[in-house]
Amino acid sequence: MIQTLPALLPLLVAVPLLLGAVGVAVRKKRIIRHVLSLGTLIAMFGFAIVLVIATSDGSILAHQVGLWDQGIAIPFVVDSLSALVLMVMIVLAIASVLFAMATHEARARFFHPFVLILMAGVSGALMTGDIFNLFVFIEVMLLPSYGLLAMMGAKLGAHGARIYVSVNLLASTLLLVGIALVYATAGTVNLAELHGAAKDDPAVALAGGVVLTAISIKAAVVPVHGWLTRTYPMTSPAVTALFSGIHTKVAIYAIYRIYSLLFDGDERFLWVALVITSVTMLVGVLGAVGEKTTRSILVFHMISQIGYILIGVGLFTMLGLTAAIFYLLHHMIVKASLFLSTGAIEETYGTGEIDKLGGMLKREPLIAVTFMVAALSLAGLPPFSGFVAKFAIIQATLAESHYAVAAVAVVVSIFTLLSMLKIWTGVFMGAEPDDLQERALTYQQRMHGKRYLRVEAQAETPTLTVGPPTATTSAVLAGKQAVKVPLKLIMPGILLACITLFFGLGAELLMGWSATAAENLLNPMDYVRAVNGA
Amino acid sequence: MSIAIAVGLLTAAAVYLFMQRGMIRVVLGFVLISHAANLMLFASGNTAFRGVSYIGSGDPSEQADPLPQAFVLTAIVIAFSISMFMVTLAITTTTDDDTEDVEASPARLLAADRGDTDDAGYYGLTTESGDIVVDHGEDETGDAWPEKASGVENSEPAAPSAATPDAEAPEAAAETREGETR
């Protein structure tokens, strides 16, 4: 089994890509698309678990695609880090797709194909052992994302899509230039052959710096984070949750991988990473203070958490890398859970503005508990995974005696907690606004009626003019029941919240895996040997 | 040297175009900057070698490096497809492009040229309200509507939309028929 496993790696890219194409061809049968997409994702998840177990002892699977000779072929390499990240990303994709099915977004003809092609690109980007191929797979990820953004953004419109496309295309072009410089200075783009090249040759180090800069734009570190905070809050919650766990995180993975191989963990540049991460943490958390909707607050927190995750690059010690990888996995789950639980409210009540919501604790106790678990985990309180992650990060920072960075991390944690409390008091506590029910009706009518229409919401009653009313609206209009968030909308968030609880209580297991992944990053020679020996 | 100058000029022109407001100019800027990146890729393979890079077609020491050429081919395809997408974005709305005037927006003019009064752009798609006003056709699930059995392709054009006019663009719905007389 272990001998044939590497040869199966290209399937992770090929199968979702092909099935995505099949999904486009299936026009009328919505149910087939649903089954196709979920089935593929679950199969990928199974394969990812096999990969995690196979690499958990520190072994590295490598395969020369097309069986070309080493050096000519594009290698696919899976070590503990890529397997873990891939597994968590597939979990997020499944949760987001379930949510999108509940909101009816997934009924759109291209939704499932886009998600599958996106996942094909993700698998490729996480596995590839070649910088140019990384660029190609990042583009494969981006193209369906553009489609999803343009498709789902009723609020976003073309305006947000333009920012997103322009910034990402600019970053991609910069990445291309960086790759050209790497090829010109080092004579290869194969990561295994590039091992340590930047440590010996300042020219390669400069070229690598251009590559890392381009990837940092995609990872949205401060000062190049503005595009993210201006586009993510405007698309639909399902798409935000999906993107939050995928795009920036693949970029973060690439930063770790490239710094480990190309720079061989060079200590001369670590202070740059530490400065950037500290600023990122601070700016992200302070930016959230001025925001008024649940999702834009969460998006700003995403920026500050990206700072936490990248502390590991700035330390590049066993302890620091282990903590950072654990933090990365925990953060992806928790963030998506928060997006989905607040998104469930947004999709039902038609707004995410804190001022226009309130009293949800009485109305939606299940969501309140889900949100609370994920929010406390994000802020880093025990017994959730966030506590373990933050504690380990701060410990690792102190071990290297970077006291200032540790102080920033602690202060930002407190601010994070305050921000979560702001959402809590604004959305879940307090009095229910008078027009809550009415707003919800108007919104649901617009989204789930047969056509998008403008409903004249007068002061007393909303007048619903066109389109067949849904079961909820007629029941509410008859005064029989109140608007409630349907259970199918809450489930994906609950699922992810349970995982963060599991990560917190079962931290030993995940820490062990993260330690193996950190070991691989610290000793890139194993990677090189695996590629050359395959 | 000439490649270096070309890259510099292309990049400078691209940056100038990025600073413009209209989407079309930004797209043109991206076309230029991807040319600059492609030239850099070529340069990375050392342009002094000009031989055909086939095995057995002469002296290997004179053959060009095939790898950057393969890179450039890939990059051209990717840049082209994204440029197409961006050009599409430039004409999908009646607001926030080069002009604030809904009348003169690309989406409106294109719909009017075709005499296609059923085109969504004709009635004015604003990015502010998020409303799309169309009268018949298929929703994005592929179901025909209104009140048609699924599986029926949309057939006869329906009457112009009777939707309430937008607050932002009252003229959008007011001139439902003018496109045919242009």
XYZ file of C-alpha atoms in Angstrom:
716
model
C 0.000 0.000 0.000
C 2.669 2.456 1.050
C 4.540 1.861 -2.208
C 1.568 2.605 -4.419
C 0.322 5.533 -2.338
C 2.605 8.206 -3.879
C 1.503 7.192 -7.362
C -2.085 8.014 -6.381
C -1.270 11.617 -5.441
C -2.086 13.133 -8.866
C -5.619 11.742 -8.482
C -6.252 14.368 -5.804
C -5.941 16.984 -8.535
C -7.269 15.087 -11.530
C -10.464 13.652 -10.064
C -12.058 16.857 -8.715
C -11.034 18.676 -11.896
C -12.721 16.096 -14.117
C -15.804 15.799 -11.926
C -16.065 19.581 -11.877
C -16.277 19.462 -15.656
C -18.905 16.739 -15.409
C -20.837 18.926 -12.985
C -20.975 21.730 -15.543
C -22.425 19.301 -18.059
C -25.220 18.236 -15.699
C -27.641 21.063 -16.300
C -31.064 20.105 -15.122
C -30.440 17.634 -12.352
C -29.571 19.616 -9.280
C -29.481 16.559 -7.037
C -26.795 14.919 -9.170
C -24.593 17.965 -8.747
C -25.076 17.917 -4.982
C -24.228 14.230 -4.724
C -21.280 14.552 -7.100
C -19.754 17.410 -5.187
C -20.246 16.067 -1.673
C -19.219 12.570 -2.722
C -15.992 13.845 -4.248
C -15.187 15.948 -1.202
C -15.832 13.051 1.180
C -13.677 10.743 -0.934
C -10.920 13.374 -0.892
C -11.305 13.633 2.865
C -10.829 9.868 3.192
C -7.718 10.025 1.061
C -6.391 12.946 3.088
C -6.835 10.959 6.316
C -4.868 8.093 4.779
C -2.136 10.592 3.865
C -2.094 12.074 7.377
C -1.671 8.626 8.900
C 0.949 7.601 6.340
C 3.028 10.722 6.991
C 2.492 10.874 10.764
C 5.766 9.031 11.423
C 7.707 11.691 9.549
C 7.924 9.815 6.270
C 7.529 11.853 3.087
C 5.694 10.617 0.009
C 7.040 11.850 -3.302
C 6.002 11.092 -6.848
C 7.457 12.301 -10.133
C 4.356 13.073 -12.160
C 4.367 11.263 -15.483
C 7.346 9.173 -14.286
C 9.832 11.535 -15.916
C 13.337 11.595 -14.560
C 14.022 13.520 -11.390
C 14.845 17.109 -12.299
C 12.660 17.128 -15.398
C 9.439 15.923 -13.825
C 7.218 18.029 -11.609
C 7.260 16.243 -8.266
C 4.232 15.920 -6.020
C 5.401 15.705 -2.444
C 3.281 15.139 0.632
C 4.678 15.456 4.095
C 2.934 15.780 7.413
C 2.284 19.520 7.014
C 0.652 19.350 3.602
C -1.430 16.319 4.558
C -2.743 18.008 7.713
C -3.542 21.289 5.987
C -5.236 19.437 3.132
C -7.370 17.416 5.528
C -8.603 20.483 7.407
C -9.288 22.380 4.184
C -11.453 19.569 2.867
C -13.423 19.556 6.132
C -14.019 23.294 5.670
C -15.078 22.809 2.092
C -17.608 20.171 3.134
C -19.023 22.430 5.873
C -19.243 25.430 3.530
C -20.911 23.396 0.790
C -23.480 22.061 3.274
C -24.190 25.620 4.359
C -24.497 26.784 0.781
C -26.925 23.951 0.096
C -29.020 25.094 3.043
C -29.119 28.671 1.746
C -29.908 27.467 -1.789
C -26.780 29.099 -3.158
C -25.523 25.691 -4.180
C -28.440 25.342 -6.551
C -26.687 27.615 -8.985
C -25.438 25.645 -11.910
C -21.790 26.486 -11.488
C -21.475 26.461 -7.713
C -20.443 22.845 -7.231
C -18.146 22.702 -10.266
C -16.398 25.835 -9.042
C -15.902 24.357 -5.586
C -14.510 21.129 -7.027
C -12.073 22.925 -9.315
C -11.072 25.120 -6.379
C -10.312 22.007 -4.333
C -8.300 20.534 -7.202
C -6.178 23.669 -7.206
C -5.815 23.513 -3.422
C -4.611 19.902 -3.533
C -2.135 20.740 -6.257
C -0.787 23.838 -4.521
C -0.266 21.922 -1.281
C 1.466 18.978 -2.952
C 3.593 20.459 -5.682
C 7.363 20.517 -5.343
C 7.985 23.132 -8.003
C 7.590 26.895 -7.647
C 6.244 27.539 -11.124
C 3.748 24.757 -10.683
C 2.728 26.402 -7.405
C 1.947 29.557 -9.388
C -0.167 27.545 -11.835
C -2.139 25.852 -9.079
C -2.718 29.135 -7.280
C -4.228 30.405 -10.525
C -6.346 27.247 -10.766
C -7.627 28.109 -7.291
C -8.257 31.735 -8.144
C -10.260 31.357 -11.324
C -13.221 29.496 -9.799
C -12.997 31.878 -6.843
C -13.561 34.825 -9.146
C -16.603 33.024 -10.442
C -17.927 32.290 -6.957
C -17.426 35.889 -5.904
C -19.118 37.346 -8.934
C -21.905 34.799 -8.711
C -22.721 35.124 -5.033
C -22.150 38.768 -4.504
C -25.536 40.380 -4.580
C -24.125 43.023 -2.273
C -20.644 42.799 -3.673
C -21.571 43.443 -7.253
C -18.860 44.010 -9.755
C -17.139 46.566 -7.559
C -15.801 44.111 -4.992
C -15.056 41.483 -7.598
C -12.893 44.035 -9.392
C -10.799 44.743 -6.325
C -10.384 41.048 -5.684
C -9.420 40.159 -9.247
C -7.103 43.137 -9.719
C -5.156 42.596 -6.512
C -4.821 38.886 -7.035
C -3.730 39.297 -10.629
C -1.146 41.863 -9.585
C 0.168 39.503 -6.901
C 0.269 36.659 -9.410
C 2.248 38.779 -11.856
C 4.687 39.683 -9.109
C 4.993 35.996 -8.237
C 5.760 35.268 -11.886
C 8.490 37.904 -11.887
C 9.903 36.394 -8.694
C 9.944 32.951 -10.292
C 11.744 34.360 -13.324
C 14.363 35.869 -11.021
C 14.750 32.605 -9.108
C 15.220 30.716 -12.354
C 17.710 33.274 -13.613
C 19.794 33.213 -10.429
C 19.518 29.595 -9.334
C 18.894 27.876 -12.666
C 16.001 25.750 -11.456
C 12.504 26.060 -10.052
C 12.427 22.627 -8.447
C 12.101 23.142 -4.695
C 14.218 20.148 -3.803
C 17.065 21.357 -6.012
C 16.691 24.873 -4.631
C 17.361 23.663 -1.104
C 19.509 26.211 0.700
C 20.186 28.199 -2.483
C 19.151 31.482 -0.898
C 21.428 30.923 2.078
C 24.532 30.718 -0.076
C 23.725 33.299 -2.736
C 22.380 36.798 -1.956
C 21.013 37.101 -5.508
C 18.798 34.062 -4.993
C 17.796 35.440 -1.604
C 16.588 38.635 -3.292
C 14.669 36.647 -5.870
C 13.178 34.546 -3.096
C 12.226 37.772 -1.347
C 10.209 38.834 -4.388
C 8.429 35.463 -4.400
C 7.678 35.699 -0.679
C 6.408 39.259 -1.089
C 3.990 38.170 -3.790
C 2.749 35.288 -1.673
C 2.405 37.619 1.321
C -0.031 39.754 -0.671
C -2.115 36.644 -1.147
C -1.777 35.851 2.549
C -3.020 39.372 3.360
C -0.366 40.406 5.867
C -0.263 44.058 6.830
C 0.353 46.404 4.929
C -1.131 44.522 1.950
C -4.329 43.353 3.637
C -6.801 45.970 2.425
C -8.173 43.954 -0.455
C -9.290 41.167 1.867
C -11.184 43.329 4.319
C -12.940 45.102 1.479
C -14.086 42.030 -0.460
C -14.720 39.182 1.985
C -17.473 40.850 4.036
C -19.428 41.602 0.890
C -19.868 38.154 -0.551
C -22.152 35.486 0.865
C -21.332 33.892 4.249
C -20.797 30.439 2.737
C -18.265 31.748 0.249
C -16.543 33.840 2.925
C -16.154 30.784 5.134
C -14.784 28.756 2.232
C -12.320 31.428 1.145
C -11.190 32.259 4.680
C -10.025 28.714 5.177
C -8.426 28.294 1.798
C -6.859 31.224 -0.022
C -4.856 32.951 2.659
C -3.983 29.641 4.279
C -2.540 28.120 1.130
C -0.396 31.234 0.865
C 0.727 30.801 4.474
C 1.591 27.180 3.786
C 3.638 28.288 0.768
C 5.510 30.830 2.883
C 6.468 28.121 5.372
C 7.454 25.669 2.665
C 9.538 28.124 0.648
C 11.281 29.560 3.690
C 12.141 26.087 4.891
C 13.535 24.870 1.561
C 14.816 27.867 -0.369
C 16.164 29.784 2.628
C 16.815 26.705 4.750
C 15.409 28.606 7.743
C 18.053 31.322 7.363
C 18.305 33.202 10.661
C 19.432 36.517 9.171
C 15.952 37.401 7.930
C 13.858 36.196 10.854
C 13.535 39.647 12.432
C 11.733 40.887 9.300
C 9.069 38.247 9.787
C 8.729 39.077 13.473
C 8.224 42.788 12.798
C 5.673 42.114 10.069
C 3.720 39.624 12.170
C 3.572 41.941 15.173
C 2.235 44.783 13.031
C -0.233 42.403 11.373
C -1.579 41.235 14.730
C -2.043 44.769 15.984
C -3.520 46.351 12.869
C -5.934 43.473 12.367
C -7.334 43.629 15.854
C -7.541 47.422 15.939
C -9.224 47.518 12.550
C -12.025 45.382 13.941
C -12.900 48.071 16.497
C -14.446 50.382 13.941
C -16.501 47.761 12.115
C -20.256 47.509 12.396
C -21.218 44.132 10.946
C -20.421 40.722 12.357
C -18.626 39.550 9.266
C -16.391 42.564 8.790
C -15.294 42.282 12.426
C -14.461 38.631 11.892
C -12.573 39.395 8.686
C -10.366 41.901 10.494
C -9.705 39.284 13.145
C -8.658 36.954 10.383
C -5.879 39.402 9.544
C -4.651 39.520 13.118
C -4.742 35.719 13.396
C -2.648 35.469 10.232
C -0.056 37.429 12.186
C -0.149 34.811 14.945
C 0.271 31.961 12.491
C 3.261 33.575 10.842
C 5.114 34.057 14.149
C 6.332 30.536 13.502
C 8.301 31.713 10.470
C 9.889 34.437 12.564
C 11.000 31.936 15.212
C 11.842 28.922 13.069
C 12.500 26.768 16.091
C 11.005 23.372 16.794
C 8.734 24.818 19.467
C 7.666 27.801 17.394
C 6.893 25.820 14.250
C 4.926 23.188 16.157
C 2.831 25.873 17.826
C 2.307 27.753 14.575
C 1.152 24.671 12.666
C -1.233 23.773 15.479
C -2.476 27.352 15.441
C -2.996 27.253 11.685
C -5.161 24.125 11.862
C -7.154 25.411 14.845
C -7.661 28.829 13.296
C -9.037 27.504 10.010
C -11.713 25.505 11.815
C -12.690 28.167 14.349
C -12.820 31.007 11.862
C -15.032 29.102 9.483
C -17.272 28.091 12.388
C -17.709 31.739 13.370
C -18.429 32.768 9.789
C -21.024 30.034 9.455
C -22.775 30.620 12.787
C -23.064 34.375 12.296
C -23.772 33.708 8.634
C -26.766 31.596 9.614
C -28.205 34.622 11.394
C -27.372 36.847 8.475
C -28.978 34.501 5.960
C -32.154 34.257 8.030
C -32.609 37.785 9.326
C -31.219 39.510 6.288
C -28.559 41.614 7.964
C -25.267 41.273 9.745
C -25.291 44.739 11.221
C -24.873 44.608 14.968
C -27.159 47.590 15.562
C -30.034 45.935 13.740
C -29.845 42.649 15.627
C -30.319 41.711 19.248
C -31.863 39.259 21.653
C -30.697 36.248 19.686
C -29.814 34.365 22.852
C -33.501 33.835 23.582
C -34.455 33.342 19.992
C -31.611 31.150 18.785
C -29.948 29.497 21.809
C -28.228 26.875 19.679
C -26.432 29.446 17.541
C -25.553 31.426 20.639
C -23.803 28.430 22.180
C -22.026 27.612 18.915
C -20.833 31.177 18.557
C -19.704 31.315 22.158
C -17.616 28.148 21.845
C -15.890 29.331 18.681
C -15.437 32.905 19.916
C -13.855 31.848 23.200
C -11.657 29.472 21.271
C -10.588 32.293 18.963
C -9.772 34.526 21.908
C -7.778 31.700 23.461
C -9.603 30.576 26.585
C -9.444 27.018 27.938
C -10.642 24.282 27.356
C -10.761 25.016 23.634
C -8.071 24.549 21.034
C -7.373 28.285 20.921
C -5.970 28.225 24.431
C -3.529 25.435 23.614
C -2.513 27.178 20.398
C -1.955 30.612 21.917
C -0.225 29.271 24.982
C 2.200 27.287 22.825
C 2.901 30.266 20.551
C 3.603 32.605 23.458
C 5.749 29.979 25.167
C 7.797 29.518 22.003
C 8.227 33.281 21.648
C 9.429 33.615 25.241
C 11.828 30.708 24.775
C 13.550 32.756 22.083
C 13.311 35.784 24.417
C 11.359 37.955 22.000
C 9.516 39.628 24.846
C 7.995 42.409 22.757
C 6.344 39.991 20.345
C 4.976 37.924 23.229
C 3.561 41.080 24.813
C 1.868 42.041 21.555
C 0.378 38.553 21.286
C -1.095 38.762 24.795
C -2.486 42.269 24.311
C -4.036 41.329 20.974
C -5.682 38.324 22.655
C -7.410 40.630 25.127
C -8.597 42.878 22.314
C -9.882 39.825 20.454
C -11.930 38.863 23.472
C -13.337 42.393 23.684
C -14.304 42.282 20.030
C -16.055 38.952 20.455
C -17.909 40.429 23.429
C -18.990 43.294 21.203
C -20.626 40.839 18.802
C -22.028 38.883 21.741
C -23.678 41.864 23.410
C -24.832 43.371 20.132
C -26.295 40.288 18.510
C -27.165 37.856 21.268
C -27.944 40.018 24.289
C -30.120 43.080 24.656
C -33.567 43.777 23.337
C -34.883 42.504 20.083
C -35.376 45.279 17.514
C -38.993 45.849 16.505
C -38.424 45.387 12.810
C -36.446 42.145 13.106
C -39.238 39.895 11.907
C -40.181 42.242 9.124
C -36.634 42.544 7.855
C -36.253 38.785 7.895
C -39.425 38.366 5.871
C -38.394 40.918 3.311
C -35.012 39.332 2.926
C -36.277 35.772 2.676
C -38.854 36.773 0.171
C -36.170 38.347 -1.942
C -33.789 35.455 -1.711
C -36.119 32.487 -1.825
C -39.013 33.806 -3.820
C -38.907 32.857 -7.451
C -37.497 36.192 -8.480
C -35.450 38.937 -6.958
C -37.826 41.756 -6.287
C -38.041 44.941 -4.414
C -40.411 44.691 -1.485
C -41.884 47.879 -0.158
C -41.518 47.395 3.566
C -43.868 49.820 5.225
C -43.868 50.653 8.872
C -46.578 48.212 9.958
C -46.503 45.255 7.627
C -44.268 44.232 4.785
C -46.190 44.058 1.543
C -45.157 41.024 -0.378
C -46.210 41.613 -3.904
C -44.705 39.268 -6.434
C -43.657 35.646 -6.433
C -44.913 32.602 -4.564
C -44.428 33.095 -0.826
C -42.396 30.459 0.947
C -43.844 28.304 3.700
C -42.174 30.419 6.357
C -43.474 33.719 5.062
C -47.071 32.546 4.809
C -46.906 31.038 8.276
C -45.438 34.203 9.704
C -47.909 36.418 7.925
C -50.713 34.358 9.394
C -49.141 35.049 12.779
C -48.635 31.378 13.505
C -44.926 31.252 14.065
C -41.867 33.380 14.380
C -38.945 33.399 12.003
C -36.369 30.840 13.095
C -33.025 29.837 11.759
C -33.520 26.388 10.228
C -31.447 23.610 11.758
C -29.733 22.767 8.486
C -28.183 26.235 8.526
C -26.849 25.777 12.063
C -25.401 22.303 11.613
C -22.212 23.177 9.671
C -21.220 25.720 12.341
C -21.932 23.239 15.134
C -19.865 20.589 13.361
C -16.845 22.875 13.234
C -17.363 24.079 16.817
C -17.313 20.448 17.951
C -14.025 19.980 16.127
C -12.435 22.893 17.972
C -13.561 21.356 21.246
C -12.051 18.062 20.140
C -8.824 19.799 19.137
C -8.683 21.377 22.577
C -9.301 18.195 24.535
C -7.315 15.980 22.182
C -4.510 18.460 21.771
C -1.881 15.778 22.473
C -2.577 13.940 19.226
C -2.669 17.043 17.047
C 0.387 18.508 18.769
C 2.234 15.296 17.977
C 1.295 15.592 14.321
C 2.236 19.270 14.274
C 5.586 18.393 15.836
C 6.234 15.904 13.030
C 5.351 18.567 10.488
C 7.652 21.056 12.218
C 10.423 18.448 12.202
C 10.048 18.138 8.433
C 10.237 21.901 7.995
C 13.319 22.147 10.177
C 15.139 19.362 8.344
C 14.387 19.964 4.692
C 17.045 17.406 3.725
C 14.435 14.675 4.266
C 12.254 16.389 1.679
C 15.124 16.634 -0.770
C 16.038 12.991 -0.240
C 12.440 11.887 -0.716
C 12.209 13.745 -4.023
C 15.561 12.513 -5.289
C 15.042 8.954 -4.164
C 11.597 8.588 -5.662
C 19.749 45.627 -22.555
C 16.848 46.066 -24.937
C 14.806 43.581 -22.916
C 15.535 45.488 -19.725
C 14.392 48.756 -21.324
C 11.272 47.092 -22.698
C 10.392 45.662 -19.284
C 10.896 49.051 -17.693
C 8.742 50.865 -20.241
C 5.969 48.277 -20.085
C 5.909 48.374 -16.295
C 5.870 52.171 -16.212
C 2.983 52.281 -18.664
C 1.144 49.617 -16.697
C 1.514 51.516 -13.441
C 0.203 54.645 -15.133
C -2.820 52.726 -16.382
C -3.476 51.173 -12.972
C -3.841 54.661 -11.584
C -6.751 55.379 -13.931
C -10.310 55.015 -12.812
C -11.936 52.980 -15.550
C -11.845 49.225 -15.558
C -10.880 48.967 -19.227
C -7.719 50.972 -18.584
C -6.856 48.792 -15.633
C -7.279 45.712 -17.821
C -4.970 47.239 -20.427
C -2.481 47.890 -17.650
C -2.588 44.223 -16.740
C -2.033 43.243 -20.364
C 1.111 45.376 -20.402
C 2.428 44.182 -17.063
C 1.958 40.546 -18.007
C 4.027 41.267 -21.121
C 6.711 42.690 -18.870
C 6.643 39.561 -16.706
C 6.836 37.336 -19.786
C 9.839 39.231 -21.098
C 11.518 38.758 -17.734
C 10.830 35.054 -17.947
C 12.441 34.984 -21.370
C 15.418 36.889 -20.104
C 15.853 34.432 -17.249
C 16.651 31.756 -19.838
C 19.399 33.885 -21.405
C 18.367 35.158 -24.820
C 21.864 34.751 -26.300
C 21.076 31.160 -27.212
C 18.875 31.168 -30.271
C 19.013 27.594 -31.572
C 15.948 25.412 -31.937
C 15.685 23.330 -28.807
C 15.031 19.923 -30.324
C 17.184 16.952 -29.518
C 19.437 16.261 -32.473
C 18.883 19.580 -34.232
C 22.401 20.849 -33.910
C 24.814 21.888 -31.216
C 23.228 21.705 -27.719
C 25.396 24.583 -26.530
C 23.617 26.918 -28.941
C 20.089 25.757 -28.269
C 17.660 27.997 -26.432
C 16.458 27.045 -22.971
C 12.999 25.503 -23.483
C 11.846 25.845 -19.887
C 11.249 29.639 -19.810
C 9.403 29.311 -23.104
C 7.099 26.768 -21.539
C 6.629 29.121 -18.568
C 5.756 32.003 -20.858
C 3.225 29.921 -22.781
C 1.511 28.951 -19.540
C 1.582 32.499 -18.209
C 0.137 33.914 -21.450
C -2.825 31.552 -21.296
C -3.545 32.359 -17.658
C -3.188 36.123 -18.129
C -5.397 36.019 -21.203
C -8.215 34.178 -19.482
C -8.191 36.482 -16.483
C -8.104 39.529 -18.768
C -11.222 38.213 -20.480
C -12.923 37.861 -17.138
C -11.961 41.394 -16.151
C -13.235 42.821 -19.416
C -16.507 41.056 -18.699
C -16.608 42.678 -15.270
C -16.126 46.053 -16.925
C -19.394 45.786 -18.861
C -21.667 43.959 -16.442
C -22.958 46.954 -14.555
C -24.378 50.300 -15.470
C -22.533 52.045 -12.692
C -19.009 52.483 -11.386
C -17.025 52.188 -14.570
C -15.399 55.015 -16.488
C -18.612 56.934 -16.325
C -21.091 57.686 -13.605
C -23.715 58.335 -16.251
C -25.962 55.302 -16.531
C -26.957 56.296 -20.056
C -23.436 56.140 -21.369
C -22.390 52.999 -19.538
C -21.068 50.098 -21.618
C -23.751 47.715 -20.406
C -26.544 50.056 -21.432
C -25.042 50.894 -24.801
C -24.388 47.264 -25.653
C -27.930 46.270 -24.767
C -29.298 49.171 -26.787
C -27.164 48.330 -29.810
C -28.580 44.862 -29.866
C -32.067 46.214 -29.349
C -32.215 43.697 -26.557
C -34.673 45.245 -24.173
C -34.704 42.067 -22.150
C -31.069 42.394 -21.338
C -30.565 42.919 -17.642
C -28.063 45.665 -18.327
C -30.681 47.568 -20.222
C -32.773 48.168 -17.147
C -29.803 49.164 -15.139
C -27.949 46.855 -12.845
C -26.771 48.833 -9.931
C -24.295 47.470 -7.502
C -25.941 49.301 -4.649
C -29.309 47.607 -4.328
C -28.311 44.182 -5.545
C -31.556 43.902 -7.452
C -31.684 42.351 -10.840
C -34.805 43.099 -12.756
C -35.578 40.709 -15.567
C -38.848 39.551 -16.916
C -38.352 36.029 -18.074
C -35.596 33.548 -18.721
C -33.898 31.082 -16.480
C -32.781 31.606 -12.973
C -29.314 30.388 -12.216
C -30.531 26.942 -11.228
C -31.554 26.346 -14.808
C -35.267 26.446 -14.009
C -37.368 28.482 -16.349
C -39.629 31.049 -14.706
C -42.037 32.537 -14.013
C -44.665 29.788 -13.894
C -43.148 27.492 -16.439
C -42.529 23.846 -16.152
C -38.862 23.099 -15.719
C -37.241 21.816 -18.870
C -38.951 24.314 -21.143
C -36.472 26.643 -22.774
C -37.464 30.290 -22.685
C -39.447 31.076 -25.782
C -41.292 34.234 -26.710
C -40.056 37.549 -25.371
C -42.318 38.879 -22.686
C -43.566 42.378 -22.183
C -41.160 44.939 -20.782
C -40.589 44.767 -17.101
C -43.113 46.396 -14.850
C -40.755 46.611 -11.945
C -40.712 49.589 -9.726
C -37.983 51.998 -10.722
C -34.807 52.137 -8.804
C -34.246 54.987 -6.424
C -30.739 55.428 -7.787
C -31.680 55.191 -11.449
C -35.256 56.292 -12.038
C -34.637 56.649 -15.738
C -33.633 53.023 -16.006
C -37.123 51.610 -15.996
C -38.787 54.656 -17.514
C -37.479 54.093 -20.995
C -38.357 50.503 -21.577
C -38.748 50.661 -25.317
C -36.295 53.228 -26.464
C -33.607 50.734 -27.260
C -35.477 49.452 -30.289
C -35.749 52.845 -31.868
C -32.104 53.709 -31.565
